[in-house]
Amino acid sequence: MVALGILASRLSGLIRETVASRLLGNSAAADAFSVAMRIPNLLQNLLGEGVLSASFVPVYSFMLNNVERTTTGEKEEEANRVAGAVAALLMTVASVGVLLIVTFTRPAIALLAPGLGEQRFELAVSLTRITAVGVGFAVVSAWCLGVLNSHRHFFVSYVSPVVWNTVQIGALVAAWILAFDLDDIARALAWGATVGSLTQVLFQLPIIMCITKGIKLNWGRGLQAVRDVIKRFMPTVLGRGVVQLTSYIDLMLASLLAAGALAALARAQILYTLPISLFALSIAAAELPEMSRQAKNLTAIAKRAQVGARKVTFLMLYTAATYIAIGDLLVNLLFEGGLFSAADTKMLWFTIAVYGIALPATGINRILQNTCYALGNTSGPAWIATIRVTVAAIIGALLMFPLDRVVINDNGALQNIAEALQLSWALPDTVREIDDVVRLGIVGLAAGSAVAAWVEAGLLVRLLNRKLEKIQIGKILLTPIGAAVAACVSAIFIKLLTKTWPVLLSTPLALGVSVCIYTLTAHLSGVEESRLILNPVKAPFKDKHN
């Protein structure tokens, strides 16, 4: 149910980005909107789903488990009071955060995106003040998700972003009909994001009131469970703050690259996070409440972590093979057209191919982090996140400037490679502000993230193996690798075979053939996780036979 909800929300998000890419392209206005979405996101990352998954969901799920074992309403009332107290605290902190962002927008953008020119800077300030309010509502939406997940109502919480995306698509269509210029299209999209966040909260609240029989805001005075949530909350916030640094460092560095890099990076990260949300998040989100309910049973938690990691790896390896083999077809199908050129497509393909190398590690990290949270360990993942951020920043900074000297021309050919190999430093402003030049600088940032993800995976395994039975990460990765290679080769073959076909036909065919090859090869190799794909396919035939 989590995967189904996320699939719907991500598909609607891709539709939103498809419309936005055609209306805004990788323009200066698109860069400004990317900044406006990234800076207020600090609140959502510090107070949103990741933090609540580590602090609120384990405590609340454990309380609900006690409610299920009793016949009195006393424990249910206490659980509701805890949920209401957490909501009150979140709303208070979020309100203060929104006020600070709106007040200090100019210095924040000057610090975090120093490479913006005057035009992009002023537009980014205007858009950030609009989107900041929407992020405040997004924090409340994350609380709704935590409550629904703890009650095992997964679909509604993860499908609710469809509402958010739909409002933004409506704003873009209206801007197109009214023939807005690029800056006004970006403003319409910003207002759509804010109104959509409010609508997303209103979509979930009635269901929460129904399943909990009413939750009232309170300050949770005298409740030990609230103190436990706060105790877990603080180190998790610090850890998420460190993770947020990765986003801001990428933002800061990308602003120093050629014009359009910010918008291109945002689109690349949409494709990068799509399988993470669809596969890793769905499995991790479903497992966390169950791990938390069995917090005292280390054997059961270790087994769930091992099984979850195998499932995520199986799905992520196929996605990585697809991004490497036919990423250009996917980007062409989703984004190319209007202001988004063929050169932009190739640059984005190179970027998601490098991100693809990180996907198996990133997926495993989600499972391992939630395992730590179920065990009550929130500080360990925070320290490991610090190391990940440092590694990503160093490698990204070293690679991005040389790669930004590699130009992709209209024919898709690479130029200035010899100049890039000289490892020259930052581009001059006169070069960076040329809108119609497509460069490879963001590929360097993707490479930093890829290396850092694998470093984090190794450290998390080492941390958990001190307390749980050994998690065999090497075996988890190597078992389906042969199937991934077969899928990659088959996808490339289909791409070459259908080179002259419309992308609307060649892309689904390449995906269909490669997923069949991957699944069958894995099944014949004894990979149990192949059933994740085979069982849903065989189910209708079994039902018909029965």
Coordinates of C-alpha atoms in Angstrom, one line a residue:
M1 CA 0.0 0.0 0.0
V2 CA 2.9 2.3 0.7
A3 CA 4.4 1.6 -2.7
L4 CA 1.1 2.1 -4.4
G5 CA 0.6 5.5 -2.7
I6 CA 4.1 6.6 -3.5
L7 CA 3.8 5.4 -7.1
A8 CA 0.7 7.6 -7.6
S9 CA 2.3 10.6 -5.9
R10 CA 5.6 10.2 -7.9
L11 CA 3.8 9.8 -11.2
S12 CA 1.8 13.0 -10.5
G13 CA 5.2 14.7 -9.6
L14 CA 6.7 13.6 -12.9
I15 CA 3.7 15.1 -14.7
R16 CA 4.2 18.3 -12.8
E17 CA 7.9 18.4 -13.7
T18 CA 7.1 17.5 -17.3
V19 CA 4.8 20.5 -17.6
A20 CA 7.3 22.7 -15.7
S21 CA 10.3 21.7 -17.8
R22 CA 8.4 22.6 -21.0
L23 CA 7.3 26.0 -19.7
L24 CA 10.5 26.9 -17.7
G25 CA 13.2 24.7 -19.1
N26 CA 16.6 25.2 -17.5
S27 CA 16.2 29.0 -17.5
A28 CA 17.1 31.6 -14.9
A29 CA 13.5 31.6 -13.6
A30 CA 13.8 27.8 -13.2
D31 CA 17.0 28.3 -11.2
A32 CA 15.3 30.8 -8.9
F33 CA 12.4 28.5 -8.3
S34 CA 14.8 25.7 -7.4
V35 CA 16.4 27.9 -4.8
A36 CA 12.9 28.9 -3.5
M37 CA 12.0 25.2 -3.0
R38 CA 15.3 24.2 -1.5
I39 CA 15.9 26.8 1.2
P40 CA 12.5 26.6 3.1
N41 CA 12.9 22.8 2.8
L42 CA 15.1 23.1 5.9
L43 CA 12.0 23.1 8.0
Q44 CA 10.5 20.1 6.3
N45 CA 13.8 18.1 6.6
L46 CA 14.4 19.1 10.3
L47 CA 10.8 18.6 11.5
G48 CA 9.3 16.4 8.8
E49 CA 8.9 12.7 8.0
G50 CA 12.5 11.6 8.6
V51 CA 12.7 13.1 12.1
L52 CA 9.2 11.9 13.1
S53 CA 10.0 8.4 11.9
A54 CA 13.0 8.4 14.3
S55 CA 11.3 10.0 17.3
F56 CA 7.5 10.0 17.2
V57 CA 6.6 6.9 15.2
P58 CA 8.5 4.4 17.4
V59 CA 7.1 5.7 20.7
Y60 CA 3.6 6.2 19.4
S61 CA 3.6 2.7 17.7
F62 CA 4.8 1.1 20.9
M63 CA 1.9 2.8 22.8
L64 CA -0.6 1.7 20.2
N65 CA 0.7 -1.9 20.6
N66 CA -0.2 -1.6 24.3
V67 CA -3.6 -0.2 23.5
E68 CA -4.3 -3.3 21.3
R69 CA -3.5 -5.6 24.3
T70 CA -6.0 -3.9 26.7
T71 CA -9.7 -3.5 26.8
T72 CA -9.8 -0.1 28.5
G73 CA -9.7 3.3 26.9
E74 CA -7.2 4.8 29.3
K75 CA -4.1 3.8 27.2
E76 CA -5.8 5.0 24.0
E77 CA -6.5 8.4 25.5
E78 CA -2.9 8.6 26.6
A79 CA -1.7 7.8 23.1
N80 CA -4.0 10.5 21.7
R81 CA -2.6 13.0 24.2
V82 CA 0.9 12.2 23.0
A83 CA 0.0 12.7 19.4
G84 CA -1.7 16.0 20.2
A85 CA 1.3 17.2 22.2
V86 CA 3.7 16.4 19.3
A87 CA 1.4 18.2 16.9
A88 CA 1.3 21.3 19.1
L89 CA 5.1 21.4 19.5
L90 CA 5.6 20.9 15.7
M91 CA 3.2 23.7 14.8
T92 CA 4.8 26.1 17.2
V93 CA 8.3 25.4 16.0
A94 CA 7.3 25.4 12.4
S95 CA 5.5 28.8 12.7
V96 CA 8.6 30.3 14.2
G97 CA 10.7 28.8 11.5
V98 CA 8.5 30.2 8.7
L99 CA 8.7 33.6 10.3
L100 CA 12.5 33.5 10.4
I101 CA 12.8 32.3 6.8
V102 CA 10.5 35.1 5.5
T103 CA 12.4 37.7 7.6
F104 CA 15.9 36.6 6.6
T105 CA 15.3 35.5 3.1
R106 CA 17.8 37.9 1.5
P107 CA 20.9 37.0 3.6
A108 CA 20.0 33.3 3.5
I109 CA 20.0 33.2 -0.3
A110 CA 23.1 35.4 -0.5
L111 CA 24.8 32.8 1.8
L112 CA 23.5 29.6 0.3
A113 CA 23.4 30.6 -3.4
P114 CA 26.2 33.1 -3.9
G115 CA 26.5 32.5 -7.6
L116 CA 23.1 33.9 -8.5
G117 CA 23.1 37.0 -10.7
E118 CA 21.0 40.0 -9.7
Q119 CA 17.9 38.9 -11.8
R120 CA 17.9 35.4 -10.4
F121 CA 18.6 36.6 -6.9
E122 CA 15.6 39.0 -6.7
L123 CA 13.2 36.5 -8.2
A124 CA 14.5 33.8 -5.8
V125 CA 13.8 36.1 -2.8
S126 CA 10.2 36.7 -3.9
L127 CA 9.5 33.0 -4.6
T128 CA 11.1 31.8 -1.3
R129 CA 8.8 34.0 0.8
I130 CA 5.9 32.4 -0.9
T131 CA 7.0 28.8 -0.6
A132 CA 8.1 29.1 3.0
V133 CA 4.5 29.3 4.2
G134 CA 3.8 26.1 2.2
V135 CA 6.6 24.3 3.9
G136 CA 5.0 25.1 7.3
F137 CA 1.9 23.2 6.2
A138 CA 4.1 20.4 4.9
V139 CA 5.5 19.9 8.4
V140 CA 1.9 19.4 9.7
S141 CA 1.3 16.9 6.8
A142 CA 4.4 14.9 8.0
W143 CA 2.8 14.6 11.4
C144 CA -0.4 13.3 9.7
L145 CA 1.7 10.7 8.0
G146 CA 3.3 9.6 11.2
V147 CA -0.1 9.1 12.9
L148 CA -1.5 7.2 9.9
N149 CA 1.5 5.0 9.6
S150 CA 1.5 4.1 13.2
H151 CA -2.2 3.0 12.8
R152 CA -1.2 1.0 9.7
H153 CA -3.1 3.3 7.4
F154 CA -0.3 3.7 4.8
F155 CA -2.1 4.4 1.5
V156 CA -3.8 7.7 2.4
S157 CA -0.6 9.3 3.8
Y158 CA 1.6 8.4 0.9
V159 CA -1.0 9.2 -1.8
S160 CA -1.7 12.7 -0.4
P161 CA 1.1 14.3 -2.3
V162 CA -1.0 13.7 -5.4
V163 CA -3.2 16.6 -4.2
W164 CA -0.1 18.8 -3.8
N165 CA 1.1 18.0 -7.3
T166 CA -2.3 18.5 -8.8
V167 CA -2.6 22.0 -7.5
Q168 CA 0.8 22.9 -8.9
I169 CA -0.1 21.4 -12.3
G170 CA -3.3 23.5 -12.3
A171 CA -1.3 26.6 -11.6
L172 CA 1.1 25.9 -14.4
V173 CA -1.7 25.2 -16.9
A174 CA -3.4 28.5 -15.9
A175 CA -0.1 30.4 -16.3
W176 CA 0.3 28.9 -19.8
I177 CA -3.3 29.8 -20.8
L178 CA -2.8 33.3 -19.6
A179 CA 0.6 33.6 -21.5
F180 CA 2.6 34.5 -18.4
D181 CA 6.3 35.3 -18.9
L182 CA 8.9 33.0 -17.3
D183 CA 9.1 34.9 -14.0
D184 CA 5.3 34.9 -13.5
I185 CA 5.1 31.2 -14.4
A186 CA 7.6 30.6 -11.6
R187 CA 5.5 32.7 -9.2
A188 CA 2.3 30.8 -10.2
L189 CA 4.2 27.5 -9.5
A190 CA 5.3 28.8 -6.1
W191 CA 1.7 29.7 -5.1
G192 CA 0.6 26.4 -6.3
A193 CA 3.1 24.6 -4.0
T194 CA 1.9 26.6 -1.0
V195 CA -1.8 26.1 -1.6
G196 CA -1.2 22.5 -2.4
S197 CA 0.5 21.9 1.0
L198 CA -2.5 23.2 2.8
T199 CA -4.8 21.1 0.7
Q200 CA -2.6 18.0 1.5
V201 CA -3.1 18.6 5.2
L202 CA -6.9 19.0 4.8
F203 CA -7.0 15.7 2.8
Q204 CA -5.6 13.7 5.7
L205 CA -7.0 15.3 8.8
P206 CA -10.6 13.9 8.6
I207 CA -9.3 10.3 8.4
I208 CA -7.0 10.9 11.4
M209 CA -9.9 12.3 13.4
C210 CA -11.9 9.2 12.5
I211 CA -9.4 6.4 13.3
T212 CA -8.2 8.1 16.6
K213 CA -11.7 9.1 17.7
G214 CA -10.4 12.7 18.0
I215 CA -7.0 14.2 18.8
K216 CA -6.8 17.5 20.7
L217 CA -3.8 19.8 20.8
N218 CA -2.1 19.9 24.2
W219 CA 1.3 20.5 25.7
G220 CA 1.7 17.0 27.1
R221 CA 2.6 18.1 30.6
G222 CA 3.5 15.1 32.8
L223 CA 3.6 12.6 30.0
Q224 CA 6.8 10.4 30.0
A225 CA 6.1 9.4 26.4
V226 CA 6.3 13.0 25.2
R227 CA 9.7 13.4 27.0
D228 CA 10.8 10.2 25.2
V229 CA 9.9 11.7 21.9
I230 CA 11.7 14.9 22.6
K231 CA 14.8 12.9 23.8
R232 CA 14.9 11.1 20.5
F233 CA 13.9 14.2 18.6
M234 CA 17.0 16.4 19.4
P235 CA 19.8 14.1 18.1
T236 CA 17.7 13.2 15.1
V237 CA 17.2 16.9 14.3
L238 CA 20.9 17.4 14.5
G239 CA 21.4 14.4 12.2
R240 CA 18.8 15.7 9.7
G241 CA 20.5 19.1 9.9
V242 CA 23.7 17.5 8.8
V243 CA 21.9 15.7 6.0
Q244 CA 20.3 19.0 5.0
L245 CA 23.8 20.4 4.7
T246 CA 24.3 18.1 1.8
S247 CA 21.4 19.8 0.0
Y248 CA 22.6 23.3 0.8
I249 CA 26.2 22.5 -0.2
D250 CA 24.9 21.2 -3.5
L251 CA 22.8 24.3 -3.9
M252 CA 25.8 26.5 -3.0
L253 CA 28.1 24.7 -5.4
A254 CA 25.6 24.4 -8.2
S255 CA 25.0 28.2 -8.1
L256 CA 28.7 28.6 -9.0
L257 CA 28.3 26.5 -12.2
A258 CA 26.9 27.5 -15.6
A259 CA 23.4 29.0 -15.7
G260 CA 20.7 26.3 -15.6
A261 CA 22.7 24.0 -13.3
L262 CA 20.3 24.5 -10.4
A263 CA 17.2 23.6 -12.4
A264 CA 19.0 20.6 -14.0
L265 CA 20.2 19.3 -10.6
A266 CA 16.7 19.6 -9.2
R267 CA 15.3 17.4 -12.1
A268 CA 18.1 14.9 -11.7
Q269 CA 17.4 14.5 -8.1
I270 CA 13.7 13.9 -8.8
L271 CA 14.7 10.9 -10.9
Y272 CA 17.2 9.9 -8.3
T273 CA 14.8 10.0 -5.4
L274 CA 11.9 8.4 -7.3
P275 CA 13.1 4.8 -6.8
I276 CA 14.3 5.6 -3.3
S277 CA 10.8 6.8 -2.4
L278 CA 9.0 4.1 -4.3
F279 CA 11.0 1.1 -3.2
A280 CA 13.3 2.0 -0.2
L281 CA 10.9 4.3 1.6
S282 CA 7.9 2.0 1.1
I283 CA 9.6 -1.0 2.6
A284 CA 11.3 1.1 5.4
A285 CA 8.1 2.9 6.3
A286 CA 6.1 -0.3 6.5
E287 CA 8.8 -2.0 8.6
L288 CA 9.5 0.8 11.1
P289 CA 6.2 0.5 13.1
E290 CA 6.6 -3.3 13.2
M291 CA 10.2 -3.1 14.4
S292 CA 9.1 -0.5 17.0
R293 CA 6.4 -2.8 18.3
Q294 CA 9.1 -5.5 18.7
A295 CA 11.7 -3.2 20.2
K296 CA 12.8 -5.8 22.8
N297 CA 13.2 -8.7 20.3
L298 CA 16.7 -8.2 18.7
T299 CA 16.5 -11.4 16.7
A300 CA 13.2 -10.3 15.1
I301 CA 14.5 -6.9 14.3
A302 CA 17.7 -8.3 12.8
K303 CA 15.7 -10.6 10.6
R304 CA 13.4 -7.8 9.4
A305 CA 16.5 -5.6 8.6
Q306 CA 18.1 -8.4 6.6
V307 CA 14.9 -9.2 4.6
G308 CA 14.2 -5.5 4.0
A309 CA 17.7 -4.8 2.8
R310 CA 17.5 -7.7 0.3
K311 CA 14.2 -6.5 -1.1
V312 CA 15.4 -2.9 -1.5
T313 CA 18.7 -4.1 -3.1
F314 CA 16.9 -6.2 -5.6
L315 CA 14.7 -3.4 -6.8
M316 CA 17.4 -0.7 -6.7
L317 CA 19.9 -2.7 -8.8
Y318 CA 17.4 -2.9 -11.6
T319 CA 16.7 0.8 -11.4
A320 CA 20.4 1.5 -11.5
A321 CA 20.9 -0.7 -14.6
T322 CA 18.0 1.1 -16.3
Y323 CA 19.4 4.6 -15.5
I324 CA 22.8 3.7 -16.9
A325 CA 21.5 1.9 -20.0
I326 CA 18.5 4.0 -21.2
G327 CA 18.5 7.1 -19.0
D328 CA 18.6 9.2 -22.1
L329 CA 15.3 7.6 -23.3
L330 CA 13.7 8.2 -19.9
V331 CA 14.8 11.9 -19.8
N332 CA 13.7 12.4 -23.4
L333 CA 10.3 11.0 -22.7
L334 CA 9.7 13.0 -19.5
F335 CA 11.3 16.3 -20.1
E336 CA 12.5 17.0 -23.6
G337 CA 10.6 19.6 -25.6
G338 CA 10.0 23.4 -25.5
L339 CA 12.9 25.0 -23.7
F340 CA 14.4 21.6 -22.7
S341 CA 16.9 20.7 -25.5
A342 CA 18.5 17.4 -26.6
A343 CA 21.8 18.6 -25.0
D344 CA 19.9 19.0 -21.7
T345 CA 18.7 15.4 -22.1
K346 CA 22.2 14.1 -22.5
M347 CA 23.6 16.1 -19.5
L348 CA 20.7 14.8 -17.3
W349 CA 21.3 11.2 -18.5
F350 CA 25.0 11.4 -17.4
T351 CA 23.9 12.7 -14.1
I352 CA 21.3 10.1 -13.3
A353 CA 23.6 7.4 -14.5
V354 CA 26.1 8.4 -11.8
Y355 CA 23.4 8.8 -9.3
G356 CA 22.3 5.2 -10.2
I357 CA 25.6 3.9 -8.8
A358 CA 24.4 5.2 -5.4
L359 CA 20.9 3.8 -5.5
P360 CA 21.5 0.3 -3.9
A361 CA 23.5 1.9 -1.1
T362 CA 21.0 4.6 -0.5
G363 CA 18.1 2.1 -0.4
I364 CA 19.9 -0.1 2.1
N365 CA 20.7 3.0 4.2
R366 CA 17.0 3.7 4.6
I367 CA 16.4 0.3 6.0
L368 CA 19.5 0.4 8.3
Q369 CA 18.6 3.9 9.6
N370 CA 15.1 2.8 10.6
T371 CA 16.6 -0.2 12.3
C372 CA 18.7 2.1 14.4
Y373 CA 15.6 4.2 15.2
A374 CA 13.6 1.2 16.2
L375 CA 16.4 0.3 18.6
G376 CA 16.3 3.8 20.0
N377 CA 19.7 4.8 18.6
T378 CA 19.3 8.2 16.8
S379 CA 22.8 9.6 17.5
G380 CA 24.7 6.9 15.7
P381 CA 23.1 7.6 12.3
A382 CA 23.5 11.3 12.9
W383 CA 27.3 11.0 13.3
I384 CA 27.5 8.8 10.2
A385 CA 25.5 11.3 8.3
T386 CA 28.1 13.9 9.2
I387 CA 30.8 11.8 7.6
R388 CA 28.6 11.3 4.5
V389 CA 28.1 15.0 4.0
T390 CA 31.8 15.7 4.3
V391 CA 32.8 13.0 1.8
A392 CA 30.1 14.2 -0.7
A393 CA 31.1 17.8 -0.4
I394 CA 34.8 17.2 -0.9
I395 CA 34.5 14.9 -3.9
G396 CA 31.7 17.0 -5.5
A397 CA 33.8 20.2 -5.2
L398 CA 36.8 18.6 -6.7
L399 CA 35.0 17.2 -9.7
M400 CA 32.3 19.8 -10.6
F401 CA 34.4 22.7 -11.8
P402 CA 36.6 20.7 -14.3
L403 CA 33.4 18.9 -15.6
D404 CA 31.7 22.3 -16.0
R405 CA 34.1 23.1 -18.7
V406 CA 32.9 20.1 -20.8
V407 CA 30.2 21.5 -23.1
I408 CA 27.5 19.4 -24.8
N409 CA 26.6 20.9 -28.2
D410 CA 23.3 20.6 -30.0
N411 CA 24.4 17.4 -31.7
G412 CA 25.1 15.8 -28.3
A413 CA 28.9 15.8 -28.8
L414 CA 31.2 16.7 -25.9
Q415 CA 33.7 19.6 -26.2
N416 CA 36.5 21.1 -24.2
I417 CA 37.4 17.8 -22.6
A418 CA 41.1 18.5 -22.8
E419 CA 40.6 21.8 -21.0
A420 CA 38.6 20.0 -18.3
L421 CA 41.4 17.5 -17.7
Q422 CA 43.6 20.4 -16.6
L423 CA 41.5 20.6 -13.4
S424 CA 40.9 24.4 -13.8
W425 CA 39.0 26.2 -11.0
A426 CA 35.7 28.0 -11.2
L427 CA 34.3 29.5 -14.4
P428 CA 34.3 33.2 -14.9
D429 CA 31.0 35.0 -14.5
T430 CA 30.9 35.9 -18.1
V431 CA 30.8 32.3 -19.0
R432 CA 28.5 31.1 -16.2
E433 CA 25.7 33.4 -17.1
I434 CA 25.3 32.2 -20.7
D435 CA 21.8 30.6 -20.6
D436 CA 22.0 28.4 -23.7
V437 CA 25.3 26.6 -22.9
V438 CA 24.9 23.0 -21.4
R439 CA 27.7 21.8 -19.3
L440 CA 28.5 18.7 -17.1
G441 CA 29.3 20.3 -13.8
I442 CA 26.4 18.7 -11.9
V443 CA 27.8 15.2 -12.8
G444 CA 30.6 16.0 -10.3
L445 CA 28.1 16.7 -7.6
A446 CA 26.3 13.4 -8.4
A447 CA 29.7 11.5 -8.1
G448 CA 30.3 12.9 -4.7
S449 CA 26.9 11.8 -3.5
A450 CA 27.4 8.3 -5.0
V451 CA 30.7 7.7 -3.1
A452 CA 29.3 9.1 0.1
A453 CA 26.3 6.8 0.0
W454 CA 28.4 3.7 -0.1
V455 CA 30.6 5.1 2.7
E456 CA 27.5 5.6 4.8
A457 CA 26.2 2.1 4.1
G458 CA 29.4 0.5 5.3
L459 CA 29.4 2.6 8.5
L460 CA 25.7 1.8 9.3
V461 CA 26.4 -2.0 8.9
R462 CA 29.3 -1.7 11.2
L463 CA 27.2 0.2 13.8
L464 CA 24.3 -2.3 13.7
N465 CA 26.6 -5.4 13.8
R466 CA 27.7 -4.4 17.2
K467 CA 24.3 -5.2 18.6
L468 CA 22.5 -7.4 16.1
E469 CA 23.3 -10.6 14.3
K470 CA 25.6 -10.0 11.4
I471 CA 24.0 -8.2 8.4
Q472 CA 25.8 -9.6 5.4
I473 CA 25.8 -6.6 3.1
G474 CA 28.2 -8.2 0.6
K475 CA 26.0 -11.2 0.0
I476 CA 22.9 -9.0 -0.3
L477 CA 24.6 -7.0 -3.1
L478 CA 26.4 -9.7 -5.0
T479 CA 23.5 -12.2 -5.4
P480 CA 21.4 -10.3 -7.9
I481 CA 24.3 -8.5 -9.7
G482 CA 24.4 -10.9 -12.6
A483 CA 20.8 -10.2 -13.3
A484 CA 21.4 -6.5 -13.2
V485 CA 24.2 -6.8 -15.8
A486 CA 21.8 -8.9 -18.1
A487 CA 19.1 -6.2 -17.7
C488 CA 21.5 -3.4 -18.6
V489 CA 22.8 -5.2 -21.7
S490 CA 19.3 -6.1 -22.9
A491 CA 18.1 -2.5 -22.5
I492 CA 21.0 -1.1 -24.5
F493 CA 20.3 -3.7 -27.2
I494 CA 16.7 -2.6 -27.5
K495 CA 17.7 1.0 -27.5
L496 CA 20.0 0.5 -30.4
L497 CA 17.5 -1.7 -32.2
T498 CA 14.8 0.9 -32.0
K499 CA 17.0 3.9 -32.5
T500 CA 14.7 5.4 -35.2
W501 CA 11.5 4.7 -33.3
P502 CA 9.5 7.4 -31.4
V503 CA 10.7 7.5 -27.8
L504 CA 7.1 6.9 -26.7
L505 CA 7.4 3.4 -28.2
S506 CA 11.1 2.6 -27.7
T507 CA 11.2 3.5 -24.0
P508 CA 8.4 1.2 -22.7
L509 CA 9.7 -1.6 -24.9
A510 CA 13.2 -1.3 -23.5
L511 CA 11.8 -1.2 -19.9
G512 CA 9.6 -4.2 -20.5
V513 CA 12.3 -6.4 -22.0
S514 CA 14.9 -5.5 -19.4
V515 CA 12.6 -6.1 -16.4
C516 CA 11.6 -9.5 -17.8
I517 CA 15.3 -10.4 -18.4
Y518 CA 16.2 -9.1 -14.9
T519 CA 13.4 -11.0 -13.2
L520 CA 13.9 -14.3 -15.0
T521 CA 17.7 -14.2 -14.6
A522 CA 17.3 -13.5 -10.9
H523 CA 14.8 -16.3 -10.5
L524 CA 17.0 -18.8 -12.3
S525 CA 19.9 -17.7 -10.1
G526 CA 17.9 -18.5 -7.0
V527 CA 17.2 -14.9 -5.9
E528 CA 14.2 -15.1 -3.7
E529 CA 13.3 -11.5 -4.1
S530 CA 12.4 -12.1 -7.8
R531 CA 9.0 -13.1 -6.3
L532 CA 8.4 -9.4 -5.7
I533 CA 7.8 -9.1 -9.4
L534 CA 6.8 -12.7 -10.3
N535 CA 4.0 -13.1 -7.7
P536 CA 1.9 -10.1 -8.7
V537 CA 2.2 -11.2 -12.3
K538 CA 1.1 -14.8 -11.5
A539 CA -1.7 -13.8 -9.1
P540 CA -4.4 -13.0 -11.7
F541 CA -3.8 -16.4 -13.4
K542 CA -4.0 -18.2 -10.0
D543 CA -7.3 -16.5 -9.2
K544 CA -8.7 -17.4 -12.6
H545 CA -7.6 -21.0 -12.2
N546 CA -9.1 -21.2 -8.7

